[in-house]
Amino acid sequence: MKPRTFDYLRAKTLADVFAVFEAHGDEALILAGGQSVVPALNMRLSEPAILVDINRIPELDRIELQGGVVRIGALCRHETVRRSDVIAGHVPLLVQALAHVAHPAIRNRGTLGGSLCNADPAAELPACALALGTTMVVESASGSRRIPASDFFIGFYETSLEPGEVLVAMEVPVAGNGEIHFFDEIARRQGDFALAGLAAVAKCDGGRLVSVRFAFHSCGDRSLLSPQLSAVVEGMPNGAVDGAAIDAALKGDLDPPDDAVTSSETRLHLAGVLVRRALAHINSEADT
Amino acid sequence: MTDLSGLDRPNSYIGRSVERPNAARLTRGRGRFVDDIDLPRMLHVAFARSPYAHALVKSVDTAGAAALAGVIRVVTMSDLAEYCTPWVGVLDHLKGIKSASQWPLANGKVFSQGEPVAAVVAASRAIAEDAVERIAIDYEALDPQVDPKASLAPDALPIHAELGDNLCFERKIDTGDVDEAFSTAAHVVEAEMRFNRHTGVTLEPRSIICDFDASQRALTLYMSVQCPHMSKNLFARHLNLDENNVRVICGDVGGSFGIKIHTYADEMTAAALAVMLERPVKFVADRLESFITDIHARDHEAKARLAVDGDGRITAFDLDDLTGIGPFSVYPRTSGIEVNQVLNLTGGPYAHGAYRAHGRVVFQNKNNMCQYRGVGHPIAVAIAEHLVDKAAKVTGQDPAEFRRRNFIADDAYPYTSPSGAIYERQSHRECLDKLLEKCAYDDLRAEQSALRRKGVYRGIGLVSLVEVTNPSPAFYGVGGARIASQDGCTLRLDPTGGVTCLTGVTEQGQGTETIIAQVAATAIGINMANIRVITGDTETVPYGGGTWASRAAGIGGEAALRAGKALKQNILSVAATILQDRAENLDIRDGVIVTAVDRTERMPLSELGRIVYFRGDTLPKDLAPELVVTRHYTQNTYPFCFTNAAHACYLEVDTDTGMIRLLGYWVVEDCGTVINPKLVAEQTRGGVVQGLGPALFEECIYSPEGQLMNGSLADYLVPMAGEMPDIVVDHVVTPTQTSELGAKGVGEAGTAGAPAAVMNALNDALGPFDVELTDMPFTPEKILRALGRVSGRDQK
């Protein structure tokens, strides 16, 4: 379990990164926290010609409140974000979700940008990005562009990043008054990839659910929003639950994988359990 | 400890939770594991392993690999043939057991995924791995036999044509009165159970450095291993070396659990390469190799029933057990021992008279299965204890009361079980009573019942068990294996008054060095800080068996006790001459020779050492001080010293998600004399966790093609701290009379009982739903399916 030989460059600026991409194209791989990249290298699942290390680019490692959004640098560590006062005050969903991400040693190294770019369908952060309506800020030698999270995750470990583009930050709208955040997942062990997981962001007004975004992980080839489910519950009085409609919506929007231990049907069932828990939580929060 | 024994001296360490002398060294990074060793001119080996479960190896093209810079040699079996002989894993006392010859590298055919086909020796492991990718192997895939039942079918192709069929070993026990017991029974309960394949996942993988000195034809093996002397014999025998010229040095070991007690093809290849190349060769298995080549465990399907008479007494057990062991019976201990144990131990605590058992051991194209912590026990215990719970239910009794009623009577010992096991003395009633008190059983039942009304489903699982420890030569020696059941201890008083202790038992992280130091220091009368324990080097320590079958404390400890007493007598007789007193008037306390009656200090051991070693001129000419003694011990009163234990598990099932939450776990254990309560508790806790693992998480999942589907720590779930409950451990002490120390083993009872305790608690929790779960591991999906919440993949 030793990696193939590769070159290594420690970037000091984004320009250094772009230069490596210019020279090596898709033979170059970014090293951030290394929590997915390094095992993949060791197992020879990933065999880049050059690793470009972005850990010493300080502007990627900041959390800033900028008007109506919180801008989170792509290099921010999971644990830094989880403990941030700005995040706690404005994006409570991330605090809840990050407690489920792996274990402290991994959270201390792993970065938000790394997890989002890895686009693991079982990872928590892509689901959070979808539920929060996050905007991905990417840069390349030719400039920058902004990608809504709903356009960012396009398949199994696949994002809409173009060759040469680097995710530099996420812009998350700050939670408004009456916004309720819910995160939960069902995993066999603390820190494992979930059998099913749900991030939800809801707005209630006058005893009714005005809007709610449900984003699921481990329920498809990528993290998925469930617009059918939103349609089922939006506008309903708080606490009103039509179980059959929920299950039908989930079946329509999600396509959970089968594996040797857990069937698609079981994952769908667990997603339904999570939705009921989310609605109960939203209901109780809306009452208080 | 209220009863004073001869061991309860003021400077006694027996029964005390002293700290491990090696803890500071290990925690400060000064441990010395095989991979820490870097010898001059050392090479590294990596293997091309079969991706197929069953295939012919048509050709191997090594040219591309050999051409890579840094590669020293690429070999296949034909290159090794002159250096190494094959082996066959059979033993004489397992009547009829058969297996095929195994070579270090594939000899034209591979029988399981991961079998090494070619080896690359290179300047670094990374280069060796690069070269492995350049080896071109032409395979012709053969149909794999993966299902044990299918392997036994009359038309099944034998995996080894020369053996005729796929039955490795079969054993039957029948006391003759079973049919009558069942036909006259008031109740009969039965069940089918499945015990998943899993593996050991040692923190430190299998590791070996082989250093061959051609000038003396001497081979030194630095190994992470449980049995250095056994390994010395095996490597000498199969590499055609004089056994006296083979030295095994086992330093620190990062866990073994029965994984590091077998013959592995890759390790033998590394040794053969060292002989061939006359350079040191290192092999350290990586985690992916570990999952497909470290022995796997269990893989049983059992069908069993139990008869109860009108008085609620168990009258008979009847069981059939089938186990798949991979393509070979593992050398030298064989893969027949586990089934043997299942047959010997099922129903062990109970006084039933009739017993019939049938065990079959079957070849298949998966990784080899062999002895792992608790050998056979978890199967035997789960079979019996699940049936016992069912019988309690059908007779309307509380499971604790039902057990109490059916235990072997306290005055019936020594007792011979229907399977022929001899129990010197067991304390089942006392252990169970203490267990119920510890876990506040009545309160748990009350809580369970109150919560059930709120839709919260909690269950309590009870288990009583027996465990094989302190084995006599009946385990392996009588079968022809050169595996020592005796062990020795050498103690040397050094001039400073310190003692050097060499023991044949080994330290795997379980605390053997601490235990041996406690016993020896106590027996001599010195401070533990002044004793240095050396293990694992066959050139220096007495010949011994090492660590297996929960024997280190009971066997190695008794040898240390005897050596310590003998050294003390030798010291006192020299002291008596120097002090012009009588030896029987003297004693040693905290390293000082004292007058026995009033503890007046007479002379420190350092002074005695100074006189004996440097001023022998001042001693009488006929005095021959002997300050080095060796004593050995073999337990041969009984085949084994059985311990016993009672476990309780308390858990909650989320019937929406199928998730199990472990709420509490209790063990009351009788391992005889408790040398170090903290180490006994930690052995028990570790053992319990290693039993909770396969009950809830661990499983080696194979595809129908014989491919391991989850061979990494991302997919193979080991139990982790977050899911583990507090584990409360307490003791009943029934010392064995077979030794003065009175200690029995404690390494495996936790593992033996935990799967059954979880199974019983789970079924108890789901009692209202009238479901029965007996297929480990108990995954959320299996539970949801049993509850009818999901239909399962068959109907999808």
PDB file of C-alpha atoms in Angstrom, chain A residues 1-5 42-44 47 103 186-193 195 258-267 269-270 273 277, chain B residues 125-126 129-130 133 286-288 654 656-657 659 696-697 701 713 716-720 723 777 779-781 784 789-793 796:
ATOM      1  CA  MET A   1       0.000   0.000   0.000  1.00  0.00           C
ATOM      2  CA  LYS A   2       2.511   2.560  -1.241  1.00  0.00           C
ATOM      3  CA  PRO A   3       1.654   5.308  -3.729  1.00  0.00           C
ATOM      4  CA  ARG A   4       3.138   5.525  -7.167  1.00  0.00           C
ATOM      5  CA  THR A   5       5.909   8.069  -7.435  1.00  0.00           C
ATOM      6  CA  ASN A  42      -1.745   4.657  -1.102  1.00  0.00           C
ATOM      7  CA  MET A  43      -4.233   2.246  -2.588  1.00  0.00           C
ATOM      8  CA  ARG A  44      -3.192   3.396  -6.049  1.00  0.00           C
ATOM      9  CA  GLU A  47      -2.131   8.128  -9.555  1.00  0.00           C
ATOM     10  CA  HIS A 103     -13.716  11.463  13.875  1.00  0.00           C
ATOM     11  CA  ILE A 186     -28.372   6.935  10.467  1.00  0.00           C
ATOM     12  CA  ALA A 187     -24.962   5.326  10.577  1.00  0.00           C
ATOM     13  CA  ARG A 188     -23.961   1.996  12.040  1.00  0.00           C
ATOM     14  CA  ARG A 189     -21.100   3.582  13.932  1.00  0.00           C
ATOM     15  CA  GLN A 190     -20.454   7.154  15.028  1.00  0.00           C
ATOM     16  CA  GLY A 191     -18.489   8.824  12.242  1.00  0.00           C
ATOM     17  CA  ASP A 192     -19.296   6.267   9.548  1.00  0.00           C
ATOM     18  CA  PHE A 193     -20.757   7.073   6.184  1.00  0.00           C
ATOM     19  CA  LEU A 195     -26.988   4.480   5.539  1.00  0.00           C
ATOM     20  CA  ASP A 258     -27.880  -1.345  -3.097  1.00  0.00           C
ATOM     21  CA  ASP A 259     -24.806  -2.753  -1.461  1.00  0.00           C
ATOM     22  CA  ALA A 260     -23.858  -6.056   0.097  1.00  0.00           C
ATOM     23  CA  VAL A 261     -25.317  -5.062   3.465  1.00  0.00           C
ATOM     24  CA  THR A 262     -28.013  -2.468   2.906  1.00  0.00           C
ATOM     25  CA  SER A 263     -30.627  -2.495   0.181  1.00  0.00           C
ATOM     26  CA  SER A 264     -32.015   0.466  -1.670  1.00  0.00           C
ATOM     27  CA  GLU A 265     -35.376  -0.218  -0.052  1.00  0.00           C
ATOM     28  CA  THR A 266     -33.892  -0.052   3.424  1.00  0.00           C
ATOM     29  CA  ARG A 267     -32.176   3.252   2.672  1.00  0.00           C
ATOM     30  CA  HIS A 269     -37.198   3.513   4.480  1.00  0.00           C
ATOM     31  CA  LEU A 270     -34.547   5.172   6.641  1.00  0.00           C
ATOM     32  CA  VAL A 273     -37.771   7.933   9.108  1.00  0.00           C
ATOM     33  CA  ARG A 277     -37.964  13.224  12.532  1.00  0.00           C
TER      34      ARG A 277
ATOM     35  CA  ARG B 125       8.465  -1.773  -0.582  1.00  0.00           C
ATOM     36  CA  ALA B 126       7.285   0.990  -2.936  1.00  0.00           C
ATOM     37  CA  GLU B 129       4.852  -2.729  -5.418  1.00  0.00           C
ATOM     38  CA  ASP B 130       5.658  -0.897  -8.659  1.00  0.00           C
ATOM     39  CA  GLU B 133       2.104  -4.221 -11.221  1.00  0.00           C
ATOM     40  CA  ASP B 286      -0.458  -3.934   4.632  1.00  0.00           C
ATOM     41  CA  ARG B 287      -4.085  -3.605   5.657  1.00  0.00           C
ATOM     42  CA  LEU B 288      -5.426  -4.815   2.321  1.00  0.00           C
ATOM     43  CA  ASP B 654     -35.012   1.418  17.549  1.00  0.00           C
ATOM     44  CA  ASP B 656     -37.991   2.458  13.134  1.00  0.00           C
ATOM     45  CA  THR B 657     -34.369   2.236  12.078  1.00  0.00           C
ATOM     46  CA  MET B 659     -30.423   0.327  15.140  1.00  0.00           C
ATOM     47  CA  LEU B 696     -23.205  -6.182  15.447  1.00  0.00           C
ATOM     48  CA  PHE B 697     -20.620  -5.052  12.904  1.00  0.00           C
ATOM     49  CA  ILE B 701     -18.579 -10.415   2.996  1.00  0.00           C
ATOM     50  CA  LEU B 713     -11.301  -0.505   7.234  1.00  0.00           C
ATOM     51  CA  TYR B 716     -15.235  -3.692   7.363  1.00  0.00           C
ATOM     52  CA  LEU B 717     -16.676  -2.302  10.561  1.00  0.00           C
ATOM     53  CA  VAL B 718     -14.700  -2.971  13.701  1.00  0.00           C
ATOM     54  CA  PRO B 719     -16.334  -2.107  17.010  1.00  0.00           C
ATOM     55  CA  MET B 720     -15.346   1.376  18.123  1.00  0.00           C
ATOM     56  CA  GLU B 723     -20.845   2.307  20.331  1.00  0.00           C
ATOM     57  CA  PRO B 777     -24.213  -9.732  12.471  1.00  0.00           C
ATOM     58  CA  THR B 779     -27.556  -5.309  10.970  1.00  0.00           C
ATOM     59  CA  PRO B 780     -30.286  -2.655  10.871  1.00  0.00           C
ATOM     60  CA  GLU B 781     -31.608  -4.181   7.673  1.00  0.00           C
ATOM     61  CA  LEU B 784     -36.118  -4.092   9.882  1.00  0.00           C
ATOM     62  CA  ARG B 789     -40.622  -2.744   8.001  1.00  0.00           C
ATOM     63  CA  VAL B 790     -38.791  -3.540   4.781  1.00  0.00           C
ATOM     64  CA  SER B 791     -39.384  -6.505   2.549  1.00  0.00           C
ATOM     65  CA  GLY B 792     -35.769  -7.433   2.028  1.00  0.00           C
ATOM     66  CA  ARG B 793     -33.866  -7.637  -1.188  1.00  0.00           C
ATOM     67  CA  LYS B 796     -37.423  -5.975  -4.162  1.00  0.00           C
TER      68      LYS B 796
END
